[in-house]
Coordinates of C-alpha atoms and ligand atoms in Angstrom, one line a residue:
M1 CA -1.4 -23.3 -5.4
P2 CA 0.3 -22.9 -8.6
D3 CA 0.9 -19.6 -10.4
L4 CA -1.7 -18.1 -11.7
Q5 CA -1.1 -16.7 -15.2
E6 CA -4.2 -14.6 -16.7
P7 CA -4.9 -11.4 -14.6
S8 CA -8.0 -10.9 -12.4
P9 CA -11.5 -10.0 -13.9
W10 CA -11.4 -7.3 -10.8
I11 CA -8.1 -6.2 -11.6
L12 CA -9.4 -5.5 -15.2
R13 CA -12.6 -4.4 -14.8
F14 CA -11.2 -1.2 -12.5
L15 CA -7.9 -0.9 -14.0
P16 CA -8.9 1.7 -16.9
L17 CA -9.6 4.0 -13.4
V18 CA -6.1 4.5 -13.2
A19 CA -4.4 7.2 -15.5
P20 CA -1.6 5.7 -17.7
G21 CA 2.1 7.6 -16.2
G22 CA 1.2 6.8 -13.1
R23 CA 3.4 4.5 -10.3
A24 CA 1.4 1.3 -9.1
L25 CA 2.6 -1.5 -6.5
D26 CA 1.9 -5.0 -6.6
V27 CA 1.9 -6.1 -3.2
A28 CA 3.0 -10.3 -2.9
A29 CA 3.2 -10.1 -6.1
G30 CA 4.6 -13.5 -7.1
A31 CA 5.4 -14.4 -10.4
G32 CA 3.7 -11.3 -11.9
R33 CA 0.4 -12.0 -13.4
H34 CA -0.3 -8.4 -12.4
S35 CA 2.9 -6.9 -13.0
R36 CA 2.4 -7.3 -16.5
L37 CA -0.6 -6.0 -16.7
L38 CA 0.5 -2.6 -14.7
L39 CA 3.6 -2.2 -16.7
A40 CA 1.5 -2.8 -20.1
H41 CA -1.2 0.0 -19.1
G42 CA 1.4 2.3 -19.2
L43 CA 2.6 2.2 -15.2
D44 CA 6.3 2.0 -13.6
V45 CA 5.6 -1.0 -11.3
A46 CA 7.0 -1.7 -7.9
A47 CA 6.6 -5.5 -7.8
V48 CA 7.4 -6.4 -3.4
D49 CA 7.2 -9.9 -2.8
I50 CA 9.6 -12.1 -0.2
D51 CA 11.0 -14.0 -3.7
P52 CA 10.5 -11.3 -6.3
D53 CA 13.1 -13.0 -9.0
R54 CA 10.0 -14.9 -10.2
Q55 CA 9.3 -12.4 -12.8
P56 CA 11.7 -11.8 -15.0
D57 CA 13.2 -7.8 -15.3
A58 CA 11.1 -5.5 -17.7
P59 CA 11.4 -1.7 -18.3
G60 CA 10.0 0.1 -15.8
L61 CA 9.5 -3.3 -13.1
R62 CA 11.2 -2.3 -10.1
K63 CA 11.3 -5.9 -7.9
L64 CA 12.1 -5.0 -4.2
R65 CA 12.5 -8.4 -1.7
A66 CA 11.3 -7.7 1.3
D67 CA 9.8 -10.3 4.3
L68 CA 6.2 -8.6 4.7
E69 CA 5.5 -10.8 7.7
R70 CA 8.6 -10.0 9.7
G71 CA 6.8 -7.2 11.9
D72 CA 9.1 -4.8 10.6
P73 CA 8.5 -1.5 9.6
W74 CA 6.6 -1.6 6.0
S75 CA 9.3 -2.1 3.7
L76 CA 8.5 0.4 1.0
G77 CA 7.9 3.6 4.1
T78 CA 5.8 6.4 3.3
E79 CA 6.3 6.0 -0.4
R80 CA 2.6 6.4 -2.5
F81 CA 1.2 4.9 -5.4
D82 CA -1.3 5.4 -8.3
L83 CA -2.6 2.4 -7.8
V84 CA -2.0 -0.4 -5.3
V85 CA -3.2 -4.2 -5.9
V86 CA -3.2 -7.3 -3.5
T87 CA -3.9 -10.4 -4.7
N88 CA -4.4 -14.0 -3.2
Y89 CA -2.4 -12.6 -0.3
L90 CA -3.6 -11.6 3.6
H91 CA -1.0 -10.4 6.4
R92 CA -3.7 -8.6 8.3
P93 CA -1.0 -6.4 10.4
I94 CA -0.5 -4.8 7.1
L95 CA -3.6 -3.8 6.2
P96 CA -3.4 -0.4 6.9
D97 CA 0.1 0.3 5.8
I98 CA -1.7 -1.0 2.6
V99 CA -4.4 1.4 3.0
A100 CA -1.6 4.2 3.5
A101 CA 0.5 3.4 0.7
V102 CA -2.3 5.0 -2.3
A103 CA -1.5 8.3 -3.0
P104 CA -4.4 11.9 -2.3
G105 CA -6.7 10.1 -6.0
G106 CA -5.4 6.8 -5.8
L107 CA -6.9 3.5 -6.0
L108 CA -6.7 0.2 -4.0
L109 CA -7.7 -3.2 -5.6
Y110 CA -8.0 -5.5 -3.1
E111 CA -8.6 -9.3 -4.4
T112 CA -8.0 -12.3 -2.1
F113 CA -10.0 -15.6 -0.1
A114 CA -12.4 -15.5 2.8
L115 CA -13.9 -17.5 5.5
G116 CA -15.7 -20.7 3.4
N117 CA -12.9 -21.2 1.2
E118 CA -12.1 -23.7 3.2
R119 CA -14.5 -26.3 1.8
F120 CA -13.0 -25.4 -1.4
G121 CA -9.1 -26.7 -0.6
R122 CA -6.4 -23.7 0.1
P123 CA -5.3 -21.5 1.6
S124 CA -7.9 -22.9 4.6
N125 CA -6.1 -21.4 7.3
P126 CA -8.6 -19.0 9.1
D127 CA -5.1 -16.4 9.3
F128 CA -5.2 -16.0 5.3
L129 CA -9.2 -15.8 5.3
L130 CA -11.1 -12.7 5.6
H131 CA -14.0 -12.2 7.7
P132 CA -17.2 -11.2 6.8
G133 CA -16.6 -7.6 5.9
E134 CA -13.1 -6.8 6.4
L135 CA -12.0 -5.5 3.0
A136 CA -14.4 -3.3 3.5
A137 CA -13.9 -2.5 7.0
A138 CA -10.4 -2.5 6.5
V139 CA -10.1 0.6 3.8
A140 CA -13.6 2.6 5.0
G141 CA -12.8 5.9 6.0
P142 CA -9.3 7.0 4.8
L143 CA -10.5 5.2 1.7
D144 CA -14.3 5.8 -0.2
I145 CA -15.5 2.4 -1.8
I146 CA -16.1 2.2 -5.4
A147 CA -17.6 -1.4 -5.0
F148 CA -17.3 -4.3 -2.1
E149 CA -18.6 -7.6 -3.2
E150 CA -18.2 -11.3 -1.3
L151 CA -18.9 -14.1 -4.0
V152 CA -18.2 -17.7 -3.8
L153 CA -17.1 -18.2 -7.4
G154 CA -17.8 -21.0 -9.3
P155 CA -16.0 -23.9 -12.1
P156 CA -12.9 -24.0 -12.9
R157 CA -11.5 -22.5 -9.5
P158 CA -14.1 -22.6 -6.3
A159 CA -13.3 -20.3 -3.9
A160 CA -14.9 -17.7 -1.4
I161 CA -13.4 -14.3 -2.1
Q162 CA -13.6 -10.7 -1.3
H163 CA -12.5 -7.8 -3.2
I164 CA -12.7 -4.0 -3.4
A165 CA -12.3 -1.0 -5.3
A166 CA -11.9 1.9 -3.5
R167 CA -10.0 5.6 -3.2
R168 CA -8.0 7.9 -1.2
P169 CA -9.7 11.3 -1.6
A170 CA -7.8 13.8 -3.7
E171 CA -5.8 16.3 -1.9
G172 CA -8.2 19.9 -1.9
P173 CA -8.8 22.5 0.1
A174 CA -9.0 21.9 3.5
M175 CA -12.3 21.5 5.9
D176 CA -13.4 23.8 8.5
V177 CA -14.9 22.4 11.7
A178 CA -18.5 22.1 10.1
G179 CA -17.3 20.1 7.2
S180 CA -17.3 23.0 4.4
R181 CA -14.4 23.7 2.2
Q182 CA -12.9 26.9 3.7
D183 CA -12.7 29.8 1.4
P184 CA -8.4 29.6 0.0
R185 CA -8.8 33.8 -0.4
R186 CA -9.3 34.4 3.4
Ligands
LIG1 C1 -0.3 -17.1 -3.4 S1 0.6 -15.8 -4.5 C2 0.0 -14.5 -5.3 C3 0.7 -13.8 -6.0 C4 -0.1 -12.9 -6.7 N1 -0.4 -11.6 -5.7 C5 -1.0 -13.3 -8.0 O1 -1.9 -13.1 -6.9 O2 -0.8 -14.1 -8.8 C6 1.0 -15.4 -3.0 C7 2.4 -14.9 -2.7 O3 2.9 -13.7 -1.8 C8 4.0 -13.7 -1.4 N2 4.2 -14.2 -0.2 C9 4.2 -14.8 0.8 N3 4.8 -14.5 2.3 C10 5.5 -13.4 1.9 C11 5.9 -12.6 3.0 N4 6.1 -13.4 4.1 N5 6.6 -11.1 2.4 C12 6.6 -11.2 1.5 N6 5.3 -12.0 0.7 C13 5.0 -13.4 0.9 C14 4.7 -15.9 -2.0 O4 5.4 -15.5 -2.6 C15 3.8 -15.1 -3.2 O5 4.4 -14.5 -4.3

């Protein structure tokens, strides 16, 4: 698949929810169409890819070389981000690590291909295609879903996709067993 240059409309739509000045992670960043957008939004960007040199150096950009499919522990360890972006990439075993990389109050924007895309071309390997509802199921619990869609895009690039915007609740007062907020003065 040739590198796309223009940002995804889904990423453009939800990026304003993230305040400039924070830290973003672009997973499988490719040639950097979203890394550039996030930098322009005023975020520091960690761009991880097996071949990170496909995007040029830029102030605020940290290029990280990692094979995300080697079965090693998540290469970014315990680092947490105000925004995590994943587009056109799926490696199921790291979905929990991607969710874990979202900081309290932070946002996950994820868009990739779904089953049915094989009608249109690549990717057609089911390993790279989401099952119905899979993105929503992967984030539900730790993250609150803001928007989720599964749809078929028309020309000029027909594709079956899912996309999601989800936020990790900000850290607040601890909850007691009944689910009500504990009075911090007690
Ligand atoms: C279809 S491109 C998507 C690029 C970018 N996210 C975008 O939407 O423009 C998939 C990216 O996944 C990266 N990739 C593939 N296998 C990888 C692996 N095992 N570890 C890290 N990155 C990988 C490729 O280098 C490529 O940049």
